[in-house]
Amino acid sequence: MQMTAPPAAGREPRTGLLRYLELPSEVLLIGLLVTIASLPVVTSLAAAGAGATLLREMTETERTPTVRRFVALLGTSLRQPIVLLTPLAVVAVAGTDLLALAAGVPGGRPIGLLTGLALIFVVIIGVRSSAKWRPGATWRATLARAAESVPGDWRGSLMLVGAVVVLGVVVFEVPAFAPILPGLLVLAAVAVEGRRTK
């Protein structure tokens, strides 16, 4: 006899086709919310953290993601200035490096390679920190834990690099998918972090 978990309070069990469409539609909603909230760029880390929290709540407690809950989580996250300063610093440093490369700085090829590797490392830290963040946690501590987990859980980091590459190829081939890709990247990060706790 197979046992199933009871549905979460306020949520009716789905049957038929709706049961199979529920998870993809909720991930799509979270992806769109993360994309919209990330448009100012400086809010991207906070938006990813809010999206990751919604995904965890959805998978762990079957809580239906809502715009209201996302906005509340985003507001909680944005109360810490470091969550705004970190993406701004990354964009400023990467932009300066790209300008230097475009100006033809001697040794541009090795500098470009190092800049690319450093940018990948920073993106993976950002993605991992968004999956680690919880309401009430400080972003400073979360970013430090994420930086430690990049080499500490190198398999998970390689999985996330693979996810970034695959999503980059998808958006290059079919740009119309761009609005949902942040949600898929956050989903990948939550899955990578979730496997460490099991």
mmCIF file of C-alpha atoms in Angstrom:
data_model
loop_
_atom_site.group_PDB
_atom_site.id
_atom_site.type_symbol
_atom_site.label_atom_id
_atom_site.label_comp_id
_atom_site.label_asym_id
_atom_site.label_seq_id
_atom_site.Cartn_x
_atom_site.Cartn_y
_atom_site.Cartn_z
ATOM 1 C CA MET A 1 0.000 0.000 0.000
ATOM 2 C CA GLN A 2 1.476 3.319 -1.057
ATOM 3 C CA MET A 3 1.285 6.255 1.346
ATOM 4 C CA THR A 4 1.183 9.855 0.165
ATOM 5 C CA ALA A 5 1.744 12.985 2.188
ATOM 6 C CA PRO A 6 -1.364 14.971 2.980
ATOM 7 C CA PRO A 7 -1.719 18.196 0.986
ATOM 8 C CA ALA A 8 -0.622 21.439 2.611
ATOM 9 C CA ALA A 9 -3.270 23.500 4.352
ATOM 10 C CA GLY A 10 -5.298 25.557 1.915
ATOM 11 C CA ARG A 11 -4.176 23.499 -1.067
ATOM 12 C CA GLU A 12 -6.443 21.003 -2.774
ATOM 13 C CA PRO A 13 -4.859 17.863 -4.194
ATOM 14 C CA ARG A 14 -4.508 18.055 -7.968
ATOM 15 C CA THR A 15 -5.741 15.295 -10.225
ATOM 16 C CA GLY A 16 -5.290 14.400 -13.853
ATOM 17 C CA LEU A 17 -3.373 16.710 -16.131
ATOM 18 C CA LEU A 18 -3.251 19.541 -13.561
ATOM 19 C CA ARG A 19 -1.065 17.390 -11.322
ATOM 20 C CA TYR A 20 1.611 17.262 -14.041
ATOM 21 C CA LEU A 21 1.399 20.950 -14.957
ATOM 22 C CA GLU A 22 1.544 22.322 -11.436
ATOM 23 C CA LEU A 23 5.314 22.123 -10.829
ATOM 24 C CA PRO A 24 6.373 23.520 -14.235
ATOM 25 C CA SER A 25 3.882 26.380 -13.965
ATOM 26 C CA GLU A 26 5.064 27.286 -10.457
ATOM 27 C CA VAL A 27 8.725 27.185 -11.547
ATOM 28 C CA LEU A 28 7.774 29.373 -14.528
ATOM 29 C CA LEU A 29 6.083 31.877 -12.200
ATOM 30 C CA ILE A 30 9.132 31.983 -9.921
ATOM 31 C CA GLY A 31 11.411 32.406 -12.949
ATOM 32 C CA LEU A 32 9.390 35.346 -14.221
ATOM 33 C CA LEU A 33 9.335 36.963 -10.775
ATOM 34 C CA VAL A 34 13.114 36.576 -10.420
ATOM 35 C CA THR A 35 13.658 37.983 -13.931
ATOM 36 C CA ILE A 36 11.434 41.011 -13.371
ATOM 37 C CA ALA A 37 12.952 41.739 -9.954
ATOM 38 C CA SER A 38 16.466 41.375 -11.429
ATOM 39 C CA LEU A 39 15.989 43.964 -14.180
ATOM 40 C CA PRO A 40 17.732 46.724 -12.168
ATOM 41 C CA VAL A 41 20.740 44.285 -11.957
ATOM 42 C CA VAL A 42 21.658 45.424 -8.419
ATOM 43 C CA THR A 43 18.621 43.521 -7.114
ATOM 44 C CA SER A 44 19.555 40.258 -8.857
ATOM 45 C CA LEU A 45 21.060 38.567 -5.798
ATOM 46 C CA ALA A 46 18.098 39.497 -3.602
ATOM 47 C CA ALA A 47 15.654 38.338 -6.292
ATOM 48 C CA ALA A 48 17.448 35.006 -6.656
ATOM 49 C CA GLY A 49 17.402 34.525 -2.882
ATOM 50 C CA ALA A 50 13.676 35.224 -2.732
ATOM 51 C CA GLY A 51 13.059 32.857 -5.655
ATOM 52 C CA ALA A 52 15.138 30.100 -4.055
ATOM 53 C CA THR A 53 13.193 30.460 -0.815
ATOM 54 C CA LEU A 54 9.899 30.148 -2.718
ATOM 55 C CA LEU A 55 11.176 27.008 -4.450
ATOM 56 C CA ARG A 56 12.274 25.454 -1.155
ATOM 57 C CA GLU A 57 8.925 26.266 0.448
ATOM 58 C CA MET A 58 7.149 24.762 -2.542
ATOM 59 C CA THR A 59 9.114 21.498 -2.475
ATOM 60 C CA GLU A 60 9.515 21.079 1.290
ATOM 61 C CA THR A 61 6.116 22.222 2.591
ATOM 62 C CA GLU A 62 4.031 22.331 -0.610
ATOM 63 C CA ARG A 63 3.397 26.029 -0.093
ATOM 64 C CA THR A 64 2.067 27.575 -3.289
ATOM 65 C CA PRO A 65 4.346 30.390 -4.499
ATOM 66 C CA THR A 66 2.604 33.751 -4.745
ATOM 67 C CA VAL A 67 3.623 37.204 -5.895
ATOM 68 C CA ARG A 68 2.827 38.568 -2.418
ATOM 69 C CA ARG A 69 5.179 36.078 -0.733
ATOM 70 C CA PHE A 70 7.913 36.815 -3.299
ATOM 71 C CA VAL A 71 7.638 40.568 -2.703
ATOM 72 C CA ALA A 72 7.779 40.026 1.077
ATOM 73 C CA LEU A 73 10.908 37.873 0.757
ATOM 74 C CA LEU A 74 12.486 40.356 -1.641
ATOM 75 C CA GLY A 75 11.809 43.208 0.792
ATOM 76 C CA THR A 76 13.343 41.232 3.659
ATOM 77 C CA SER A 77 16.423 40.516 1.563
ATOM 78 C CA LEU A 78 16.844 44.100 0.359
ATOM 79 C CA ARG A 79 17.099 45.432 3.913
ATOM 80 C CA GLN A 80 20.772 44.422 3.914
ATOM 81 C CA PRO A 81 22.932 46.807 1.847
ATOM 82 C CA ILE A 82 25.485 44.146 0.933
ATOM 83 C CA VAL A 83 22.901 42.397 -1.222
ATOM 84 C CA LEU A 84 22.769 45.504 -3.439
ATOM 85 C CA LEU A 85 26.471 46.350 -3.316
ATOM 86 C CA THR A 86 27.704 42.885 -4.318
ATOM 87 C CA PRO A 87 26.107 42.782 -7.813
ATOM 88 C CA LEU A 88 27.057 46.425 -8.336
ATOM 89 C CA ALA A 89 30.714 45.689 -7.526
ATOM 90 C CA VAL A 90 30.737 42.649 -9.848
ATOM 91 C CA VAL A 91 29.275 44.652 -12.733
ATOM 92 C CA ALA A 92 31.720 47.522 -12.144
ATOM 93 C CA VAL A 93 34.805 45.280 -12.052
ATOM 94 C CA ALA A 94 33.697 43.170 -15.034
ATOM 95 C CA GLY A 95 32.819 46.304 -17.016
ATOM 96 C CA THR A 96 36.184 47.902 -16.273
ATOM 97 C CA ASP A 97 38.007 44.739 -17.335
ATOM 98 C CA LEU A 98 36.016 44.516 -20.562
ATOM 99 C CA LEU A 99 36.772 48.160 -21.362
ATOM 100 C CA ALA A 100 40.473 47.535 -20.769
ATOM 101 C CA LEU A 101 40.376 44.512 -23.050
ATOM 102 C CA ALA A 102 38.530 46.439 -25.750
ATOM 103 C CA ALA A 103 41.157 49.196 -25.539
ATOM 104 C CA GLY A 104 43.831 46.653 -26.468
ATOM 105 C CA VAL A 105 45.741 46.360 -23.206
ATOM 106 C CA PRO A 106 48.943 44.327 -23.702
ATOM 107 C CA GLY A 107 48.433 40.734 -22.587
ATOM 108 C CA GLY A 108 44.719 41.066 -23.249
ATOM 109 C CA ARG A 109 44.132 37.401 -24.049
ATOM 110 C CA PRO A 110 45.450 36.036 -20.714
ATOM 111 C CA ILE A 111 43.718 38.869 -18.852
ATOM 112 C CA GLY A 112 40.485 38.068 -20.659
ATOM 113 C CA LEU A 113 40.789 34.387 -19.741
ATOM 114 C CA LEU A 114 41.458 35.207 -16.083
ATOM 115 C CA THR A 115 38.582 37.696 -16.051
ATOM 116 C CA GLY A 116 36.258 35.076 -17.520
ATOM 117 C CA LEU A 117 37.268 32.461 -14.945
ATOM 118 C CA ALA A 118 36.910 34.952 -12.095
ATOM 119 C CA LEU A 119 33.474 35.979 -13.385
ATOM 120 C CA ILE A 120 32.340 32.338 -13.509
ATOM 121 C CA PHE A 121 33.594 31.865 -9.926
ATOM 122 C CA VAL A 122 31.707 34.961 -8.754
ATOM 123 C CA VAL A 123 28.500 33.931 -10.553
ATOM 124 C CA ILE A 124 28.645 30.476 -8.954
ATOM 125 C CA ILE A 125 29.133 32.091 -5.525
ATOM 126 C CA GLY A 126 26.105 34.300 -6.198
ATOM 127 C CA VAL A 127 23.947 31.395 -7.344
ATOM 128 C CA ARG A 128 24.991 29.216 -4.421
ATOM 129 C CA SER A 129 24.429 32.027 -1.923
ATOM 130 C CA SER A 130 20.927 32.609 -3.261
ATOM 131 C CA ALA A 131 20.134 28.937 -2.640
ATOM 132 C CA LYS A 132 21.634 29.112 0.881
ATOM 133 C CA TRP A 133 19.921 32.332 1.979
ATOM 134 C CA ARG A 134 17.039 32.102 4.428
ATOM 135 C CA PRO A 135 14.882 34.932 5.776
ATOM 136 C CA GLY A 136 16.574 36.220 8.909
ATOM 137 C CA ALA A 137 20.059 35.160 7.772
ATOM 138 C CA THR A 138 22.675 37.784 6.968
ATOM 139 C CA TRP A 139 23.849 37.999 3.385
ATOM 140 C CA ARG A 140 27.442 38.539 4.523
ATOM 141 C CA ALA A 141 27.513 35.143 6.274
ATOM 142 C CA THR A 142 25.587 33.512 3.432
ATOM 143 C CA LEU A 143 28.063 34.803 0.828
ATOM 144 C CA ALA A 144 30.991 33.590 2.953
ATOM 145 C CA ARG A 145 29.448 30.111 3.260
ATOM 146 C CA ALA A 146 28.785 30.050 -0.485
ATOM 147 C CA ALA A 147 32.387 31.029 -1.269
ATOM 148 C CA GLU A 148 33.604 28.177 0.934
ATOM 149 C CA SER A 149 31.249 25.690 -0.712
ATOM 150 C CA VAL A 150 32.462 26.430 -4.272
ATOM 151 C CA PRO A 151 35.730 24.496 -3.813
ATOM 152 C CA GLY A 152 34.394 22.461 -0.866
ATOM 153 C CA ASP A 153 31.578 20.965 -2.974
ATOM 154 C CA TRP A 154 33.333 21.089 -6.328
ATOM 155 C CA ARG A 155 30.960 18.528 -7.853
ATOM 156 C CA GLY A 156 27.992 20.769 -7.121
ATOM 157 C CA SER A 157 29.913 23.758 -8.454
ATOM 158 C CA LEU A 158 30.613 21.888 -11.697
ATOM 159 C CA MET A 159 26.917 21.052 -11.956
ATOM 160 C CA LEU A 160 26.082 24.741 -11.649
ATOM 161 C CA VAL A 161 28.731 25.687 -14.236
ATOM 162 C CA GLY A 162 27.104 23.121 -16.533
ATOM 163 C CA ALA A 163 23.687 24.643 -15.839
ATOM 164 C CA VAL A 164 24.992 28.136 -16.662
ATOM 165 C CA VAL A 165 26.527 26.870 -19.915
ATOM 166 C CA VAL A 166 23.371 25.005 -20.951
ATOM 167 C CA LEU A 167 21.149 27.992 -20.145
ATOM 168 C CA GLY A 168 23.543 30.261 -22.047
ATOM 169 C CA VAL A 169 23.278 28.025 -25.109
ATOM 170 C CA VAL A 170 19.484 27.939 -24.796
ATOM 171 C CA VAL A 171 19.173 31.726 -24.624
ATOM 172 C CA PHE A 172 21.617 32.082 -27.541
ATOM 173 C CA GLU A 173 19.600 29.662 -29.686
ATOM 174 C CA VAL A 174 16.102 30.689 -28.535
ATOM 175 C CA PRO A 175 16.134 34.180 -26.956
ATOM 176 C CA ALA A 176 12.409 33.914 -26.183
ATOM 177 C CA PHE A 177 13.287 31.587 -23.282
ATOM 178 C CA ALA A 178 15.340 34.296 -21.548
ATOM 179 C CA PRO A 179 12.580 35.349 -19.098
ATOM 180 C CA ILE A 180 12.336 31.882 -17.521
ATOM 181 C CA LEU A 181 16.041 31.042 -17.387
ATOM 182 C CA PRO A 182 16.774 32.744 -14.034
ATOM 183 C CA GLY A 183 14.114 30.559 -12.449
ATOM 184 C CA LEU A 184 15.708 27.446 -13.924
ATOM 185 C CA LEU A 185 19.137 28.519 -12.657
ATOM 186 C CA VAL A 186 17.708 29.117 -9.178
ATOM 187 C CA LEU A 187 16.009 25.705 -9.380
ATOM 188 C CA ALA A 188 19.370 24.119 -10.255
ATOM 189 C CA ALA A 189 21.032 25.885 -7.312
ATOM 190 C CA VAL A 190 18.327 24.756 -4.887
ATOM 191 C CA ALA A 191 18.665 21.186 -6.189
ATOM 192 C CA VAL A 192 22.464 21.260 -5.792
ATOM 193 C CA GLU A 193 22.212 22.619 -2.248
ATOM 194 C CA GLY A 194 19.380 20.190 -1.429
ATOM 195 C CA ARG A 195 21.470 17.184 -2.381
ATOM 196 C CA ARG A 196 24.088 18.195 0.217
ATOM 197 C CA THR A 197 21.526 18.018 3.028
ATOM 198 C CA LYS A 198 20.344 14.508 2.134
#
